[in-house]
Amino acid sequence: MNTLINGIFKRDMALAFRQRSELAQPLMFLLMVITLFPLGIGPGPVTLQKIGPGVIWIAAILSSLLAMERLFRDDFWDGSLEQYMLSGQSVAAIAAVKVLVHWLVSFLPLALFSPLLALFLNLTVDMYIALMLTLLLGTPLLSLVGAIAVGLTVGLQRGGVLLALLLIPVFIPLLIFATSAVDSAALQLPYRAQLAIIGAMLMLAMASAPFAIAYALKVSQN
């Protein structure tokens, strides 16, 4: 079991860095969206500070949709996914590893670029700290919940539009609580309640999403 899991982790990480163009697309899309907003609404520091958290989170959600479609795509088309099903190993554990790899290659670069984004959008130090905390708690939730929808649509030729229709409404509560936390930080108000809600959603997703992903993959194989 551990050998298979380690092998899948190393294989997926190597494959992700081998396909550098696909790896860079979501991050470039995010940077382009965040760059275009100040050009469209003006460079006023107060305005940028007000819309900055929402812009970053909306860009993160949209860029995640670009990366999610390939989460199980290669394994489905080369037959690896079917082999995982027949191996007798826990499909939920395999799905959890693949979600972890997706988060590492798709959202960890966002955390590394976040100081530059905060500077670009004139965020204060308190707002940046709140933004980082919401990203660290919220982006794994994006990967976990998104993987369920990806599992259901993996066999479709053009599942990208359906994927967006399924996931964007689900991500709205996360967007609301994340931006609310940063707005509270801007007003020097406590935002532990928002972080606690996001953390609770993450804990629920970590406990249940791998099994839901495994079931979705089995359904898509039939």
XYZ file of C-alpha atoms in Angstrom:
222
model
C 0.000 0.000 0.000
C 2.684 2.486 1.043
C 4.799 1.540 -1.971
C 1.923 2.213 -4.350
C 1.047 5.530 -2.684
C 4.674 6.696 -2.755
C 4.958 5.654 -6.381
C 1.833 7.591 -7.356
C 3.047 10.685 -5.489
C 6.481 10.645 -7.138
C 5.031 9.874 -10.579
C 2.467 12.678 -10.420
C 4.979 15.222 -9.152
C 7.436 14.297 -11.894
C 4.687 14.407 -14.533
C 3.504 17.816 -13.336
C 6.965 19.360 -13.623
C 7.534 17.657 -16.961
C 4.423 19.362 -18.367
C 5.600 22.836 -17.404
C 3.329 24.660 -19.825
C 0.210 23.160 -18.248
C 1.678 23.784 -14.815
C 2.228 27.477 -15.541
C -1.130 28.187 -17.214
C -3.244 28.578 -14.025
C -0.632 30.764 -12.343
C -0.249 32.965 -15.430
C -4.036 33.261 -15.700
C -4.233 34.332 -12.044
C -1.516 36.949 -12.471
C -3.156 38.295 -15.637
C -6.563 38.628 -13.968
C -5.112 40.436 -10.952
C -3.086 42.716 -13.245
C -6.084 43.628 -15.414
C -8.366 44.660 -12.550
C -6.318 47.758 -11.534
C -6.018 48.741 -15.190
C -9.786 48.520 -15.597
C -10.958 50.295 -12.440
C -8.045 52.673 -11.859
C -4.947 52.626 -9.664
C -6.509 54.337 -6.630
C -4.950 52.754 -3.515
C -8.202 52.850 -1.495
C -10.152 51.156 -4.282
C -7.468 48.511 -4.809
C -7.329 47.806 -1.082
C -11.099 47.388 -0.973
C -11.424 44.997 -3.908
C -8.043 43.279 -3.558
C -9.046 40.285 -1.390
C -12.079 39.510 -3.548
C -10.047 39.810 -6.750
C -7.356 37.427 -5.482
C -9.891 34.857 -4.335
C -11.970 35.025 -7.514
C -8.806 34.661 -9.578
C -7.716 31.703 -7.419
C -11.064 29.950 -7.930
C -11.083 30.528 -11.683
C -7.464 29.464 -12.093
C -8.147 26.323 -10.065
C -10.779 25.312 -12.627
C -8.090 25.371 -15.326
C -5.862 23.008 -13.358
C -8.555 20.666 -12.064
C -9.620 19.234 -15.397
C -6.322 17.359 -15.732
C -6.435 15.969 -12.175
C -7.470 12.452 -13.276
C -7.436 12.984 -17.050
C -4.089 11.380 -17.893
C -4.733 8.413 -15.597
C -8.129 7.882 -17.203
C -6.906 7.937 -20.790
C -3.788 5.773 -20.291
C -5.669 3.169 -18.261
C -3.872 3.803 -14.969
C -7.128 4.737 -13.254
C -8.669 1.389 -14.128
C -5.573 -0.380 -12.824
C -5.893 1.489 -9.528
C -9.481 0.266 -9.268
C -8.433 -3.343 -9.888
C -5.378 -3.248 -7.632
C -7.370 -3.872 -4.463
C -5.805 -0.824 -2.815
C -7.817 1.960 -1.225
C -9.031 4.233 -4.017
C -9.779 6.900 -1.402
C -6.106 6.944 -0.327
C -4.968 7.136 -3.953
C -7.399 10.004 -4.563
C -6.117 11.826 -1.453
C -2.531 11.596 -2.732
C -3.492 12.932 -6.141
C -5.373 15.832 -4.524
C -2.292 16.603 -2.415
C -0.126 16.721 -5.540
C -2.677 18.979 -7.233
C -2.591 21.385 -4.280
C 1.201 21.421 -4.165
C 1.659 22.209 -7.854
C -1.372 24.505 -8.316
C -1.867 26.468 -5.100
C 1.487 26.465 -3.322
C 2.939 28.791 -6.025
C 0.026 31.139 -5.296
C 1.112 31.319 -1.653
C 4.667 32.088 -2.769
C 3.465 34.897 -5.043
C 1.008 36.314 -2.505
C 3.417 38.955 -1.076
C 3.799 40.417 -4.569
C 0.032 40.360 -5.104
C -0.548 42.035 -1.743
C 1.913 44.781 -2.644
C 0.355 45.195 -6.079
C -3.139 45.615 -4.597
C -1.995 47.866 -1.719
C -2.976 45.448 1.065
C -1.895 46.254 4.605
C 0.157 43.836 6.697
C -2.923 42.766 8.684
C -4.866 42.170 5.473
C -1.997 40.155 4.035
C -1.796 37.931 7.114
C -5.535 37.298 6.946
C -5.301 36.616 3.216
C -2.493 34.098 3.731
C -4.449 32.282 6.447
C -7.559 32.066 4.280
C -5.506 30.799 1.337
C -3.798 28.141 3.454
C -7.148 26.939 4.796
C -9.273 27.520 1.711
C -7.192 26.316 -1.214
C -6.999 22.681 0.038
C -10.784 22.846 0.243
C -10.890 23.920 -3.416
C -8.790 20.900 -4.382
C -10.779 18.412 -2.302
C -14.246 19.533 -3.364
C -13.157 20.125 -6.945
C -11.768 16.607 -7.223
C -15.247 15.173 -6.558
C -16.659 16.975 -9.588
C -13.597 16.047 -11.642
C -14.172 12.399 -10.769
C -17.736 12.609 -12.068
C -16.766 14.309 -15.336
C -13.422 12.617 -16.058
C -14.811 10.476 -18.863
C -16.455 13.356 -20.734
C -14.784 14.798 -23.828
C -15.605 18.412 -22.945
C -16.136 18.380 -19.217
C -14.589 21.785 -18.528
C -17.794 23.810 -18.870
C -19.799 21.310 -16.825
C -17.043 21.341 -14.211
C -17.326 25.120 -13.871
C -21.123 24.954 -13.626
C -20.862 22.353 -10.860
C -18.115 23.977 -8.812
C -18.567 27.753 -8.928
C -21.827 27.720 -6.897
C -20.223 25.366 -4.358
C -17.247 27.700 -3.894
C -19.389 30.785 -3.153
C -19.574 30.219 0.663
C -15.788 29.872 0.826
C -15.401 33.086 -1.159
C -17.767 34.930 1.196
C -16.043 33.846 4.412
C -12.522 34.331 3.022
C -13.140 37.877 1.810
C -15.040 38.671 5.006
C -11.995 37.663 7.059
C -9.708 39.979 5.099
C -12.226 42.819 5.270
C -12.394 42.391 9.044
C -8.611 42.528 9.221
C -8.688 45.779 7.243
C -11.009 47.267 9.900
C -8.849 45.912 12.770
C -11.679 43.560 13.779
C -11.247 39.919 14.882
C -11.700 37.363 12.130
C -11.219 34.121 14.027
C -14.852 33.170 13.451
C -14.453 33.240 9.655
C -11.238 31.226 9.872
C -12.955 28.720 12.175
C -15.783 28.229 9.673
C -13.335 27.738 6.787
C -11.295 25.365 8.962
C -14.422 23.376 9.854
C -15.318 23.067 6.158
C -11.767 21.903 5.445
C -11.883 19.274 8.211
C -15.206 17.968 6.906
C -13.820 17.825 3.366
C -10.635 16.042 4.488
C -12.708 13.415 6.280
C -15.290 12.777 3.561
C -13.981 13.992 0.188
C -11.523 11.108 -0.510
C -14.366 8.582 -0.205
C -16.663 10.751 -2.336
C -13.909 11.056 -4.977
C -13.394 7.281 -4.952
C -17.130 6.715 -5.458
C -17.260 9.322 -8.255
C -14.348 7.640 -10.042
C -16.009 4.238 -9.782
C -19.210 5.703 -11.230
C -17.313 7.290 -14.119
C -15.651 3.956 -14.926
C -18.995 2.176 -15.332
